[in-house]
Coordinates of N, CA, C and O in Angstrom, one line a residue:
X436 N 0.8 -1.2 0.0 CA 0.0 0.0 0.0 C 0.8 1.3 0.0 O 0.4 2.2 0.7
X437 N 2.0 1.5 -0.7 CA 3.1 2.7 -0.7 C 4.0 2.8 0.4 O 4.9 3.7 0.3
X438 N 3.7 1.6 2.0 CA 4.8 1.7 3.2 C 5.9 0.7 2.5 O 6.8 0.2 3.2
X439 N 5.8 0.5 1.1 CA 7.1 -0.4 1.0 C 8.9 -0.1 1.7 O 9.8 -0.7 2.2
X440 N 8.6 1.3 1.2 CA 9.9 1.9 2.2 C 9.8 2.2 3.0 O 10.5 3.1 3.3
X441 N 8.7 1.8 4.0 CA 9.6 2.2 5.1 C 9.5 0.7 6.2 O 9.2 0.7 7.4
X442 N 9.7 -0.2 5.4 CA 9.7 -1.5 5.8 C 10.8 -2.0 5.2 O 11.2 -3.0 5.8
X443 N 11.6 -1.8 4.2 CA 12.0 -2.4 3.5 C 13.3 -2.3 4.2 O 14.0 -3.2 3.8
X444 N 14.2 -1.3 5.2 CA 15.3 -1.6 5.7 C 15.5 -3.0 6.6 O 16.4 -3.8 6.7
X445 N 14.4 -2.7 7.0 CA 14.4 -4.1 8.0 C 14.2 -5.0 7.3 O 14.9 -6.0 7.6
X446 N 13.4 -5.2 6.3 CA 13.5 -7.0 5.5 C 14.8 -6.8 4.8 O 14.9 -7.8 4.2
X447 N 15.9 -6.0 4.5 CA 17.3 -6.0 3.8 C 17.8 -6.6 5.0 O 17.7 -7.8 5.1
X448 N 18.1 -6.1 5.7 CA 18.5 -6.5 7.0 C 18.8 -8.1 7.4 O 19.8 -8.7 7.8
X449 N 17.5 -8.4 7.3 CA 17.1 -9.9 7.6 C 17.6 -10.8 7.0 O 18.2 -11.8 7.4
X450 N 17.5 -10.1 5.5 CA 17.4 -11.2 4.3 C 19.6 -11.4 3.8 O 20.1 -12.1 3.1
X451 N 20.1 -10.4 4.6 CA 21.7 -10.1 4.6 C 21.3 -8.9 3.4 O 22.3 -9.0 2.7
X452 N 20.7 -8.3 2.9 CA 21.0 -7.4 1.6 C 21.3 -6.0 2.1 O 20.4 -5.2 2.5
X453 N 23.0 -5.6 2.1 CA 23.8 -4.5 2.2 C 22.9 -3.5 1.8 O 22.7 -2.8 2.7
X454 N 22.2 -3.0 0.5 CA 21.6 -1.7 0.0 C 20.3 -1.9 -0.2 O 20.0 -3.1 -0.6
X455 N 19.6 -1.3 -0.1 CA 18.1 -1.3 -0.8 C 18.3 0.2 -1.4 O 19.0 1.1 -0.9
X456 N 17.3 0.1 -2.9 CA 17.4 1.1 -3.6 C 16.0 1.6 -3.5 O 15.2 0.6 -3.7
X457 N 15.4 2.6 -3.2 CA 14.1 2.8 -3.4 C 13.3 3.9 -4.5 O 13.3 5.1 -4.0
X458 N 13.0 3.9 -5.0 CA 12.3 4.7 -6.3 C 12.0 5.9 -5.5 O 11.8 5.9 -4.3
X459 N 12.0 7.2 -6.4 CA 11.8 8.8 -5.7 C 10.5 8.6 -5.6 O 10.1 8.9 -4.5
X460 N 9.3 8.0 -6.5 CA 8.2 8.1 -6.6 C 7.5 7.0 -5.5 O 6.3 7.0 -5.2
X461 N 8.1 6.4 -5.1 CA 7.6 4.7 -4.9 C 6.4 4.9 -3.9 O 5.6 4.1 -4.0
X462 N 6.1 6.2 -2.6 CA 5.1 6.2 -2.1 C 3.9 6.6 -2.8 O 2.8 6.6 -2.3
X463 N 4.2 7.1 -3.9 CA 2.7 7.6 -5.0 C 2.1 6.8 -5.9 O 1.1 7.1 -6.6
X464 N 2.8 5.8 -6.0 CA 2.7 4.8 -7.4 C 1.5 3.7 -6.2 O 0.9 2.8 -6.9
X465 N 1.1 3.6 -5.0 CA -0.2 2.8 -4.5 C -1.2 4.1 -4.9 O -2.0 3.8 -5.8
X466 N -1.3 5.2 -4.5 CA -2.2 6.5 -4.6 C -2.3 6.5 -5.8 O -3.5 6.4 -5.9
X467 N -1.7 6.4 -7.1 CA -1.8 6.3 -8.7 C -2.6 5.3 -9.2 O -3.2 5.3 -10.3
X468 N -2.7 4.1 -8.3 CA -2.5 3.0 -8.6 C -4.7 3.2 -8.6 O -5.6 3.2 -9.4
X469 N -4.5 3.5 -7.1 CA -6.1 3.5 -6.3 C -7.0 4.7 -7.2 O -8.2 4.7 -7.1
X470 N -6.5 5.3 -7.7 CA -7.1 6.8 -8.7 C -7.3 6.6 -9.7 O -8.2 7.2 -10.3
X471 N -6.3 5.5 -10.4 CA -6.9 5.4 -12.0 C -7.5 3.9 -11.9 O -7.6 3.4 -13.0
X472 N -7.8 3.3 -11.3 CA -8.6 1.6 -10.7 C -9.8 1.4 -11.3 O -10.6 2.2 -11.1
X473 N -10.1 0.3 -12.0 CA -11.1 0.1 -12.3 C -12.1 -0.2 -11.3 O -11.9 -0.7 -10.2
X474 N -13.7 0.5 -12.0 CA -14.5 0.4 -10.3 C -15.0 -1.1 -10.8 O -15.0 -1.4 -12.0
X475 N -15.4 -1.8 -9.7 CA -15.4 -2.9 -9.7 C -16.7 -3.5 -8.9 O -16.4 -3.5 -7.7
X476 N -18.1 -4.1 -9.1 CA -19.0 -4.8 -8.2 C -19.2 -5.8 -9.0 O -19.2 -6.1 -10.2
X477 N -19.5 -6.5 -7.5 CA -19.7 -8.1 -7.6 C -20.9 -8.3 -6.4 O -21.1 -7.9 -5.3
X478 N -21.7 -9.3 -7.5 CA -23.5 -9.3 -6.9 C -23.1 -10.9 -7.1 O -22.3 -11.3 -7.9
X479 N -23.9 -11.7 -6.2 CA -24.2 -12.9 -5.9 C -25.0 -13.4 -5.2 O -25.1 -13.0 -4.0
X480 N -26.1 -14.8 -6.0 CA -27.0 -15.2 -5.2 C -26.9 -16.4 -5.8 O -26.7 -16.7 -7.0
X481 N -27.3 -17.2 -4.6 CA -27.5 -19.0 -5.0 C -29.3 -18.7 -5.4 O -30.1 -17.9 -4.9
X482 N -29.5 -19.4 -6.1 CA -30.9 -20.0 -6.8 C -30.5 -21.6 -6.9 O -30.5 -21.6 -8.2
X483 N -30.3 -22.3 -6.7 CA -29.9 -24.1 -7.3 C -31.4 -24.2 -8.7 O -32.5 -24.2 -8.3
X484 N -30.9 -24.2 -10.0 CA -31.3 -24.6 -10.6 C -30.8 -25.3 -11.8 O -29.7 -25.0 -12.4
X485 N -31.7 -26.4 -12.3 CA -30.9 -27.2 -13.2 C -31.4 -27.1 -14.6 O -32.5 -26.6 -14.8
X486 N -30.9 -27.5 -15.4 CA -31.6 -27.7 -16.9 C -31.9 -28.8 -16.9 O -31.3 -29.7 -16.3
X487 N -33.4 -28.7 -18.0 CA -33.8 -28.1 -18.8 C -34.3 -26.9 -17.5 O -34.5 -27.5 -16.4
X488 N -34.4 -25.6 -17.4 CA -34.3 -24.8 -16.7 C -35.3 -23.5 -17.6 O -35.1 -23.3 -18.8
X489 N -36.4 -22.7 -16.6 CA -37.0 -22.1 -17.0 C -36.5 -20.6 -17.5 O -36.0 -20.0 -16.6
X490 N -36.6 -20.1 -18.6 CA -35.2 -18.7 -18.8 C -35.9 -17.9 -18.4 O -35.2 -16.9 -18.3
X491 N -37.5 -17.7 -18.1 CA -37.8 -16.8 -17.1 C -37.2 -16.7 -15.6 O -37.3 -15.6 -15.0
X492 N -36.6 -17.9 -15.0 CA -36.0 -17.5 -13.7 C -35.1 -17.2 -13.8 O -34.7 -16.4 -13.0
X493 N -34.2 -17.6 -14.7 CA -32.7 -17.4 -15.2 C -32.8 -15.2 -15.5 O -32.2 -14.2 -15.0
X494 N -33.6 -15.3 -16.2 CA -33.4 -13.8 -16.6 C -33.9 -13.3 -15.1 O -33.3 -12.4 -14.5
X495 N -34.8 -13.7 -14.8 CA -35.4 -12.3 -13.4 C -34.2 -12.4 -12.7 O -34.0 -11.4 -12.1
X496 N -33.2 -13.5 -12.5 CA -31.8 -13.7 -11.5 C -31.3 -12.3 -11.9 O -31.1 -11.4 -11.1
X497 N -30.9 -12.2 -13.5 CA -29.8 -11.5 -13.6 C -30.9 -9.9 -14.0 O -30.4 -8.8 -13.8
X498 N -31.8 -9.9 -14.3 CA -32.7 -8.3 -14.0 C -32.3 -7.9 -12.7 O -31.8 -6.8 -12.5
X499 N -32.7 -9.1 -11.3 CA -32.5 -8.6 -10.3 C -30.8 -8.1 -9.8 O -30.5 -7.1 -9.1
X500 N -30.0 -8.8 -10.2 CA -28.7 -8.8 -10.1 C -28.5 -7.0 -10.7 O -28.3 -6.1 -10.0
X501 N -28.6 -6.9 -11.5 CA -28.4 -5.8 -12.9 C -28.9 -4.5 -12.1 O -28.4 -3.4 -12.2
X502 N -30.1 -4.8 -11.4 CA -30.5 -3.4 -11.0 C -29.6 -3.3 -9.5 O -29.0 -2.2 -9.2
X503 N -29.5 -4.3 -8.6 CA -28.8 -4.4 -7.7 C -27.6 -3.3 -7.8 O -27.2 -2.5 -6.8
X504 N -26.8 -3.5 -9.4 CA -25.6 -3.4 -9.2 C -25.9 -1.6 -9.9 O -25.3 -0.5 -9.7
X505 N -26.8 -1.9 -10.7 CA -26.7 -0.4 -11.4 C -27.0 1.0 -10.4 O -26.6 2.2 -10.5
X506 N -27.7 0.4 -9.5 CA -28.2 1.3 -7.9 C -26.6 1.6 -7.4 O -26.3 2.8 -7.2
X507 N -25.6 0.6 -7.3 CA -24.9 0.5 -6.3 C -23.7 1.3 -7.1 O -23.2 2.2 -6.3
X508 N -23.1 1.2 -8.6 CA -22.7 2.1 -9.0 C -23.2 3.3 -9.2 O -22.3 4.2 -9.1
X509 N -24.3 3.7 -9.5 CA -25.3 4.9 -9.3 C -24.6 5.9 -8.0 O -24.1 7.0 -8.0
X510 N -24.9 4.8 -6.9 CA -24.2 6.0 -5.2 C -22.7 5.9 -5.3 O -22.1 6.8 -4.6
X511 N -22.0 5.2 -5.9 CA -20.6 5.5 -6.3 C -20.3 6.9 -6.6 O -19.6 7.7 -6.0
X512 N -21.1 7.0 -8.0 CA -20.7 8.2 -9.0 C -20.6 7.8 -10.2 O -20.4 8.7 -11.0
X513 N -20.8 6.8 -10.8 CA -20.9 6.3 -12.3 C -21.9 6.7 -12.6 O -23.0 6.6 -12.2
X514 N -21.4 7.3 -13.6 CA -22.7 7.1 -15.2 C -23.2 6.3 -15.4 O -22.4 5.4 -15.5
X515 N -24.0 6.1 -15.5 CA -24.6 4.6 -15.9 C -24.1 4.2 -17.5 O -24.1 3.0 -17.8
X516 N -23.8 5.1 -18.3 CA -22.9 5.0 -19.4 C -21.8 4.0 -19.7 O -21.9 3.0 -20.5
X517 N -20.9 4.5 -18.9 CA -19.6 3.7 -18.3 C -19.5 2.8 -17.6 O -18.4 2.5 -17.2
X518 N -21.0 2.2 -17.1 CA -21.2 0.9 -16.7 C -21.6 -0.2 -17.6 O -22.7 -0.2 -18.2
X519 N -20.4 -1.4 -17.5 CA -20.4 -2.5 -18.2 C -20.7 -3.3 -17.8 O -20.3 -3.4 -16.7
X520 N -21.7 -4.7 -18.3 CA -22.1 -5.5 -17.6 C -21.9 -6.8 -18.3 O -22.7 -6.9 -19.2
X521 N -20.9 -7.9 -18.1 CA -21.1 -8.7 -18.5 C -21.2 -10.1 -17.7 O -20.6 -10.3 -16.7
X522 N -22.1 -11.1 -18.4 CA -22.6 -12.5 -18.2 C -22.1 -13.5 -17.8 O -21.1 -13.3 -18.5
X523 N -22.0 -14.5 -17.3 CA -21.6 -16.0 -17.7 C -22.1 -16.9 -16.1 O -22.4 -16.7 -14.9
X524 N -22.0 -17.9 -16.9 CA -23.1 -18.8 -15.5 C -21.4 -20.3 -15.8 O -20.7 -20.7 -16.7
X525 N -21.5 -20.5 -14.1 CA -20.6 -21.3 -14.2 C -21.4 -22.6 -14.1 O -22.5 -22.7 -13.5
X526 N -20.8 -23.9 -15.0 CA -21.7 -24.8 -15.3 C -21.0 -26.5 -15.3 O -20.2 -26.8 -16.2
X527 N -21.2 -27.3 -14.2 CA -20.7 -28.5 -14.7 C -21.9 -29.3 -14.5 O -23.0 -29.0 -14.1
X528 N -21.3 -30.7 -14.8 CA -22.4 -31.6 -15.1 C -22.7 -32.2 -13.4 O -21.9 -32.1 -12.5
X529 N -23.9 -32.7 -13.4 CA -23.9 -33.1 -11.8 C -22.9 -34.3 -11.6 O -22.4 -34.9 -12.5
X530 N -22.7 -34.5 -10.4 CA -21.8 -35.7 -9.9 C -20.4 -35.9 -10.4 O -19.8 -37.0 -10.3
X531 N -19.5 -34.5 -11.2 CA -18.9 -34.5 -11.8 C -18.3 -33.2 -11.2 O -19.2 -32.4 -11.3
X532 N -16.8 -32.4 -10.4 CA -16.5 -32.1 -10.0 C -15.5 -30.7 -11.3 O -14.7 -29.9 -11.0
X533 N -15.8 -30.9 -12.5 CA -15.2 -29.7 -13.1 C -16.2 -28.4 -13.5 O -17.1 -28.5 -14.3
X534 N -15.7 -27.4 -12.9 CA -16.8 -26.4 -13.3 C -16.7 -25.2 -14.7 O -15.6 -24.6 -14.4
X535 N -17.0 -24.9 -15.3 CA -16.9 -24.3 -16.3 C -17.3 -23.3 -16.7 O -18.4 -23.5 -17.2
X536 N -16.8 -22.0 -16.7 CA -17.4 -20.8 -16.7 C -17.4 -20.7 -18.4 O -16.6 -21.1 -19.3
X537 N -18.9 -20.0 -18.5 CA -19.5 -19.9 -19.7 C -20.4 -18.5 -20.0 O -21.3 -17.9 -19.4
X538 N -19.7 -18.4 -21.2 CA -20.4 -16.7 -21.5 C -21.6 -17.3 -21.9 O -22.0 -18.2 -22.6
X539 N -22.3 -15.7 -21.0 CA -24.0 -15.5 -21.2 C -24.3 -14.1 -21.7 O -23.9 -13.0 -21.2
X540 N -25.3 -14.5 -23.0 CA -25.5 -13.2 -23.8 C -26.1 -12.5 -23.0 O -26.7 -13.2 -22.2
X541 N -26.3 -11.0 -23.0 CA -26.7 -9.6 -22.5 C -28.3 -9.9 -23.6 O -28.3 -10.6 -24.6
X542 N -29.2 -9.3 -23.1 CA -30.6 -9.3 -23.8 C -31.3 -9.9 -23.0 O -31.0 -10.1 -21.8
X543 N -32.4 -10.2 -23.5 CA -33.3 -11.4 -23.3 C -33.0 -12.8 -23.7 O -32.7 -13.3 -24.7
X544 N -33.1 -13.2 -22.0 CA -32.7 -14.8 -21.9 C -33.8 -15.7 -22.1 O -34.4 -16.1 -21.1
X545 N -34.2 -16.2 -23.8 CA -35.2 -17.0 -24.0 C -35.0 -18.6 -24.3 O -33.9 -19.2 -24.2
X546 N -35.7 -19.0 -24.5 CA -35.2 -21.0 -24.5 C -34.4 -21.2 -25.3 O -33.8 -22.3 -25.3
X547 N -34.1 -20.4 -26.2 CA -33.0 -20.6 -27.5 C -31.5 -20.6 -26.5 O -30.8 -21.5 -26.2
X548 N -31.5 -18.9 -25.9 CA -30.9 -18.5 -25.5 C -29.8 -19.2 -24.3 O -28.7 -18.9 -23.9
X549 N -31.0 -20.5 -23.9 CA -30.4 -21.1 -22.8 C -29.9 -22.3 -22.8 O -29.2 -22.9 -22.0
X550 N -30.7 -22.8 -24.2 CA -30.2 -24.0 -25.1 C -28.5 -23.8 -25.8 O -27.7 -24.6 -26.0
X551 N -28.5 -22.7 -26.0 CA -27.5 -22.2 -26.3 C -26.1 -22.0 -25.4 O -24.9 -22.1 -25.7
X552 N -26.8 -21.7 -24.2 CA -25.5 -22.0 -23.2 C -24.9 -23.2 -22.8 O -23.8 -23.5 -22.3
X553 N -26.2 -24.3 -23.2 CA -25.4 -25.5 -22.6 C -25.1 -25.9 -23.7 O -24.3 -26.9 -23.4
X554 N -25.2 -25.7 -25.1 CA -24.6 -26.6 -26.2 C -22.8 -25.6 -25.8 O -21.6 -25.8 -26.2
X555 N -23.3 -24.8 -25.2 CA -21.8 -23.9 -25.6 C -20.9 -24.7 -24.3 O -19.7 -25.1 -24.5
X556 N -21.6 -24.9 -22.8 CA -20.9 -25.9 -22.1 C -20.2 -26.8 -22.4 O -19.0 -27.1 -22.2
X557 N -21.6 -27.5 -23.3 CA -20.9 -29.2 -23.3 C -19.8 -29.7 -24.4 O -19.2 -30.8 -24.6
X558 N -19.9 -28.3 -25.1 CA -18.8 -28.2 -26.3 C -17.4 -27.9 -26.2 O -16.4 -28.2 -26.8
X559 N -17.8 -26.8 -24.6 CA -16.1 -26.3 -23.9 C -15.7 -27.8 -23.0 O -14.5 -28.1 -23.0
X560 N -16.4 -28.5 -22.5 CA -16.1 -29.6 -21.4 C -15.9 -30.7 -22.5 O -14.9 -31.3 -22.1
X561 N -16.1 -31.0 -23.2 CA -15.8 -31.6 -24.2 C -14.5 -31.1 -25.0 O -13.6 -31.9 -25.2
X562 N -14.4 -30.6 -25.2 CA -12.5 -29.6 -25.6 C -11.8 -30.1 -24.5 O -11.1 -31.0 -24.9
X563 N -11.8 -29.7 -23.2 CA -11.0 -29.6 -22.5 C -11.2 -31.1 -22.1 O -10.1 -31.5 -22.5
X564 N -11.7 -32.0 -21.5 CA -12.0 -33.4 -21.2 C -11.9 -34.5 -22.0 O -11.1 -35.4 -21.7
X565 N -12.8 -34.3 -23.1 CA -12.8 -35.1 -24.1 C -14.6 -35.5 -24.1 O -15.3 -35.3 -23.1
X566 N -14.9 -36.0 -25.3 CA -16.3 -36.1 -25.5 C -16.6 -37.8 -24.6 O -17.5 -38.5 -24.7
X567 N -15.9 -37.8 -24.1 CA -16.5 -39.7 -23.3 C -16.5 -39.1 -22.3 O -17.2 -39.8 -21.5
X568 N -16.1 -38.0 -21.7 CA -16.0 -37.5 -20.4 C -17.4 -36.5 -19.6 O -17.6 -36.1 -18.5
X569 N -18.0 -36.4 -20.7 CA -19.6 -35.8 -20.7 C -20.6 -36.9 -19.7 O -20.4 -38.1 -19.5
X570 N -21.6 -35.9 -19.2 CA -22.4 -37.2 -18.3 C -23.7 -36.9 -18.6 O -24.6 -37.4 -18.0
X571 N -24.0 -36.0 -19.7 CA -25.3 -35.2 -19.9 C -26.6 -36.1 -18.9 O -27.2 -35.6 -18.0
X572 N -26.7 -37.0 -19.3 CA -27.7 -38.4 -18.6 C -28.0 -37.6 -17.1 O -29.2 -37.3 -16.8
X573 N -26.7 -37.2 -16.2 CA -27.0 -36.4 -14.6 C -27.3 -35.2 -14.8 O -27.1 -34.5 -13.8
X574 N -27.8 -34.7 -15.7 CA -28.2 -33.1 -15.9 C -26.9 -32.1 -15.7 O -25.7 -32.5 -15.4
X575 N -27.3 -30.7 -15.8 CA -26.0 -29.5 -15.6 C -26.7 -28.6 -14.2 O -27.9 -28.7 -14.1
X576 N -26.3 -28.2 -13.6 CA -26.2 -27.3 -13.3 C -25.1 -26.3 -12.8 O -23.9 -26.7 -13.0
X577 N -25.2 -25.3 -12.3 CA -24.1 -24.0 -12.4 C -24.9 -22.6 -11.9 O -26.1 -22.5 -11.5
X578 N -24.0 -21.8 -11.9 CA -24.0 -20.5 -11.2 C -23.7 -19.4 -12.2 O -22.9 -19.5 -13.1
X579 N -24.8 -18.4 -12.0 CA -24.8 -17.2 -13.3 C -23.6 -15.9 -12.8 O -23.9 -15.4 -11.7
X580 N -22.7 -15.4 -13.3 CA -22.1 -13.9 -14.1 C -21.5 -13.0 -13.3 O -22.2 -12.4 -12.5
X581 N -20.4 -12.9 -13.4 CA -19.5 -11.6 -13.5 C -19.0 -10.6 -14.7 O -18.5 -11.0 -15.7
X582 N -19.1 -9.5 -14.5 CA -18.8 -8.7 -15.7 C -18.1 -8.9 -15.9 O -17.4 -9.5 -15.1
X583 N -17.2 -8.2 -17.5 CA -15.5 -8.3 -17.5 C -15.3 -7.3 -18.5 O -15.1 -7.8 -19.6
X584 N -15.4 -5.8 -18.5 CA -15.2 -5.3 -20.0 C -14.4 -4.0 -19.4 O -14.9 -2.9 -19.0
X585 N -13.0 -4.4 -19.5 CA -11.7 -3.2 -19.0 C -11.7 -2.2 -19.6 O -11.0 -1.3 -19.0
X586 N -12.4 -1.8 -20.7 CA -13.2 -0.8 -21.1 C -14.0 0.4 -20.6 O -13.8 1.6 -20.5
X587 N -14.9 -0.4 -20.2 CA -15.6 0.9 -18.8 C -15.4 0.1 -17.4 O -14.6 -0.7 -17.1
X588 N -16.4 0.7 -16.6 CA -16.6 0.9 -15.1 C -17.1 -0.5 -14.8 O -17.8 -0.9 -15.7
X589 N -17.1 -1.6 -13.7 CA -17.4 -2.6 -13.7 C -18.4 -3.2 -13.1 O -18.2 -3.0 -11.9
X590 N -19.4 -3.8 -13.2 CA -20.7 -4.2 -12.0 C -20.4 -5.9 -12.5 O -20.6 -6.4 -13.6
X591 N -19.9 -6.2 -11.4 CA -19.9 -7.8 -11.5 C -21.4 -8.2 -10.9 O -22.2 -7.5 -10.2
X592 N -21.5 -9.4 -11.5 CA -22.6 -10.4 -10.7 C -22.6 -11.5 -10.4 O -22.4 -12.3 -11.4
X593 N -22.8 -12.0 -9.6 CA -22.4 -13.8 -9.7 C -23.8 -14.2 -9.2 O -24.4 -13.5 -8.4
X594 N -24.3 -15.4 -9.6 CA -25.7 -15.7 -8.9 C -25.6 -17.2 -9.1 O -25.3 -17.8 -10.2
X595 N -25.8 -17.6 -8.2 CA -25.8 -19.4 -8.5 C -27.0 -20.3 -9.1 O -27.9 -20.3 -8.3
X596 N -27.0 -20.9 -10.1 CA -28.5 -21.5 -10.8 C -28.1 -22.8 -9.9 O -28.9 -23.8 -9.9

């Protein structure tokens, strides 16, 4: 947090290191650091739900999440402008111990829309596992969204299906 020097003679010390060199700037570069920072929220709620899965619950999760976070940047100071929101529900198969984060489109979450996340699952778990390693038969379930766009201002969300 910028006390690097004034800690740092004593870990030279310890460690046998004769010189420490310290930067002219080095207590301003945490203050620099904290001023230009991406603003950053993170929303989370368990819901346990499984597919085939209704995308009316799925979407009211993340409406509710969305306004949660747009309120909470709002008393920050963001524009609502420069507030970025992005999706993804983390997803493994039941009885099966690898979890898989998976982008979820911004819009309206309709049956297509949700059919679409698990073909996009069982497509990434299948990449990385192999296709014999699927258990479709135990159903999926998973946990919906954190934002990610370093671009603007940040409202994460995380909610668990």
């Amino acid at each position: 947090g910028g006390a690097g020097p004034t800690h740092c003679c004593a870990f030279a010390e310890e460690a046998g290191v004769g010189r420490v060199v310290v930067p002219f700037a080095a207590t301003v570069y945490s203050a620099l650091a904290a001023a230009v920072a991406e603003v950053r929220m993170t929303r989370k709620r368990s819901a346990p739900l499984y597919l085939p899965v209704d995308p009316a619950a799925v979407a009211g999760i993340y409406r509710d999440l969305e306004t949660e976070v747009a309120a909470a940047m709002a008393r920050q100071g963001a524009p609502s402008a420069a507030v970025g929101v992005a999706r993804w529900v983390e997803m493994r198969y039941r009885r099966q111990m690898h979890v898989l984060r998976v982008p979820v489109p911004g819009g309206i979450l309709d049956g297509a829309a949700v059919d679409r996340i698990a073909a996009d699952f069982e497509a990434l778990y299948a990449r990385l596992y192999g296709a014999s390693a699927a258990y479709r038969e135990a159903g999926m379930d998973g946990a919906v969204a954190k934002p990610i766009d370093p671009a603007k201002l940040f409202a994460a969300m995380d909610a668990v299906l």
